[in-house]
């Protein structure tokens, strides 16, 4: 998996309004109704991470979930990060309904 250029990352991020690029990773912050909804999304995301063998750096504080995606082996952002970001977006949208 090759490291994407900053230009390529910014172009791809147009389709991901919740996400931004800085410090060599893509980042999103989600706010849920409460802890239960947040943790429910986190557990669904965790299964997706296992399926994709790609894992986020994330923090949770009550109803706030902060996620950073980065590919260690190239020390940058790859399509793997975008694939996981896409899966996360779908899960969060469903959880928000
Ligand atoms: C050995 C295993 O494939 C690697 O450690 C995987 C696992 N999960 C990972 N997750 C993330 N975010 N980046 C990686 O480079 C990565 N590498």
mmCIF file of C-alpha atoms and ligand atoms in Angstrom:
data_model
loop_
_atom_site.group_PDB
_atom_site.id
_atom_site.type_symbol
_atom_site.label_atom_id
_atom_site.label_comp_id
_atom_site.label_asym_id
_atom_site.label_seq_id
_atom_site.Cartn_x
_atom_site.Cartn_y
_atom_site.Cartn_z
ATOM 1 C CA UNK A 1 0.000 0.000 0.000
ATOM 2 C CA UNK A 2 1.671 3.230 -1.045
ATOM 3 C CA UNK A 3 1.701 6.495 0.844
ATOM 4 C CA UNK A 4 -0.644 9.080 -0.674
ATOM 5 C CA UNK A 5 0.577 12.580 -1.488
ATOM 6 C CA UNK A 6 -0.859 15.516 0.448
ATOM 7 C CA UNK A 7 -2.573 16.671 -2.751
ATOM 8 C CA UNK A 8 -4.189 13.255 -3.274
ATOM 9 C CA UNK A 9 -5.331 13.144 0.377
ATOM 10 C CA UNK A 10 -6.922 16.619 0.183
ATOM 11 C CA UNK A 11 -8.701 15.658 -3.046
ATOM 12 C CA UNK A 12 -10.102 12.464 -1.498
ATOM 13 C CA UNK A 13 -11.169 14.349 1.639
ATOM 14 C CA UNK A 14 -13.653 16.418 -0.387
ATOM 15 C CA UNK A 15 -15.915 13.361 -0.147
ATOM 16 C CA UNK A 16 -15.370 13.186 3.658
ATOM 17 C CA UNK A 17 -16.510 16.517 5.126
ATOM 18 C CA UNK A 18 -16.114 15.247 8.706
ATOM 19 C CA UNK A 19 -12.458 14.426 8.139
ATOM 20 C CA UNK A 20 -9.331 16.554 7.986
ATOM 21 C CA UNK A 21 -5.669 15.942 7.329
ATOM 22 C CA UNK A 22 -2.886 17.044 9.656
ATOM 23 C CA UNK A 23 0.112 15.524 11.448
ATOM 24 C CA UNK A 24 0.440 12.760 8.852
ATOM 25 C CA UNK A 25 -3.012 11.289 9.568
ATOM 26 C CA UNK A 26 -6.694 11.861 8.821
ATOM 27 C CA UNK A 27 -8.911 12.799 11.762
ATOM 28 C CA UNK A 28 -12.618 13.004 12.568
ATOM 29 C CA UNK A 29 -14.621 13.922 15.647
ATOM 30 C CA UNK A 30 -18.157 12.639 16.182
ATOM 31 C CA UNK A 31 -20.709 13.639 18.797
ATOM 32 C CA UNK A 32 -23.469 11.187 19.733
ATOM 33 C CA UNK A 33 -26.629 11.563 21.822
ATOM 34 C CA UNK A 34 -25.065 9.785 24.772
ATOM 35 C CA UNK A 35 -22.378 7.283 25.820
ATOM 36 C CA UNK A 36 -24.452 4.249 24.866
ATOM 37 C CA UNK A 37 -24.802 5.341 21.221
ATOM 38 C CA UNK A 38 -21.145 6.305 21.087
ATOM 39 C CA UNK A 39 -19.915 3.016 22.499
ATOM 40 C CA UNK A 40 -22.290 1.069 20.292
ATOM 41 C CA UNK A 41 -20.748 2.744 17.226
ATOM 42 C CA UNK A 42 -17.279 2.040 18.621
ATOM 43 C CA UNK A 43 -17.969 -1.665 18.986
ATOM 44 C CA UNK A 44 -19.322 -1.869 15.443
ATOM 45 C CA UNK A 45 -16.269 0.030 14.177
ATOM 46 C CA UNK A 46 -14.022 -2.379 16.102
ATOM 47 C CA UNK A 47 -15.423 -5.369 14.188
ATOM 48 C CA UNK A 48 -14.896 -3.541 10.897
ATOM 49 C CA UNK A 49 -11.287 -2.809 11.904
ATOM 50 C CA UNK A 50 -10.663 -6.476 12.531
ATOM 51 C CA UNK A 51 -12.182 -7.379 9.169
ATOM 52 C CA UNK A 52 -9.973 -4.812 7.400
ATOM 53 C CA UNK A 53 -6.955 -5.470 9.658
ATOM 54 C CA UNK A 54 -6.594 -1.738 10.096
ATOM 55 C CA UNK A 55 -7.031 -0.024 13.438
ATOM 56 C CA UNK A 56 -7.689 3.544 14.540
ATOM 57 C CA UNK A 57 -6.038 5.645 17.189
ATOM 58 C CA UNK A 58 -9.102 6.866 19.018
ATOM 59 C CA UNK A 59 -10.330 8.410 22.235
ATOM 60 C CA UNK A 60 -13.759 8.472 23.782
ATOM 61 C CA UNK A 61 -15.094 10.906 26.338
ATOM 62 C CA UNK A 62 -18.776 10.273 27.185
ATOM 63 C CA UNK A 63 -20.544 11.006 23.855
ATOM 64 C CA UNK A 64 -17.497 12.239 21.913
ATOM 65 C CA UNK A 65 -15.431 9.971 19.703
ATOM 66 C CA UNK A 66 -12.168 11.237 18.193
ATOM 67 C CA UNK A 67 -10.549 9.087 15.536
ATOM 68 C CA UNK A 68 -7.184 9.289 13.767
ATOM 69 C CA UNK A 69 -6.186 7.007 10.910
ATOM 70 C CA UNK A 70 -2.629 6.461 9.743
ATOM 71 C CA UNK A 71 -0.680 3.607 8.166
ATOM 72 C CA UNK A 72 2.377 2.738 10.258
ATOM 73 C CA UNK A 73 4.277 0.808 7.635
ATOM 74 C CA UNK A 74 4.561 3.849 5.322
ATOM 75 C CA UNK A 75 4.316 6.464 8.095
ATOM 76 C CA UNK A 76 1.534 8.254 6.270
ATOM 77 C CA UNK A 77 -1.966 7.964 4.854
ATOM 78 C CA UNK A 78 -2.911 5.201 2.397
ATOM 79 C CA UNK A 79 -6.059 3.897 0.750
ATOM 80 C CA UNK A 80 -6.444 1.576 3.749
ATOM 81 C CA UNK A 81 -7.167 4.645 5.876
ATOM 82 C CA UNK A 82 -9.763 5.880 3.403
ATOM 83 C CA UNK A 83 -11.385 2.447 3.231
ATOM 84 C CA UNK A 84 -11.751 2.389 7.013
ATOM 85 C CA UNK A 85 -12.925 6.036 7.094
ATOM 86 C CA UNK A 86 -15.662 5.114 4.621
ATOM 87 C CA UNK A 87 -16.788 2.168 6.772
ATOM 88 C CA UNK A 88 -16.763 4.411 9.873
ATOM 89 C CA UNK A 89 -18.907 7.035 8.117
ATOM 90 C CA UNK A 90 -21.533 4.412 7.237
ATOM 91 C CA UNK A 91 -21.645 3.065 10.792
ATOM 92 C CA UNK A 92 -21.889 6.531 12.362
ATOM 93 C CA UNK A 93 -24.667 7.555 9.962
ATOM 94 C CA UNK A 94 -26.655 4.450 10.922
ATOM 95 C CA UNK A 95 -26.045 4.977 14.629
ATOM 96 C CA UNK A 96 -27.251 8.576 14.355
ATOM 97 C CA UNK A 97 -30.698 7.592 13.016
HETATM 98 C C1 LIG B 1 0.687 -6.694 11.288
HETATM 99 C C2 LIG B 1 -0.542 -5.899 10.938
HETATM 100 O O1 LIG B 1 -0.959 -6.184 9.646
HETATM 101 C C3 LIG B 1 -0.271 -4.401 11.040
HETATM 102 O O2 LIG B 1 0.278 -4.103 12.288
HETATM 103 C C4 LIG B 1 -1.495 -3.568 10.768
HETATM 104 C C5 LIG B 1 -2.582 -3.661 11.809
HETATM 105 N N1 LIG B 1 -3.387 -2.464 11.947
HETATM 106 C C6 LIG B 1 -2.950 -1.277 11.482
HETATM 107 N N2 LIG B 1 -3.674 -0.179 11.701
HETATM 108 C C7 LIG B 1 -3.269 0.999 11.271
HETATM 109 N N3 LIG B 1 -4.015 2.078 11.504
HETATM 110 N N4 LIG B 1 -2.129 1.142 10.589
HETATM 111 C C8 LIG B 1 -1.332 0.096 10.307
HETATM 112 O O3 LIG B 1 -0.287 0.263 9.656
HETATM 113 C C9 LIG B 1 -1.747 -1.174 10.760
HETATM 114 N N5 LIG B 1 -1.048 -2.249 10.511
#
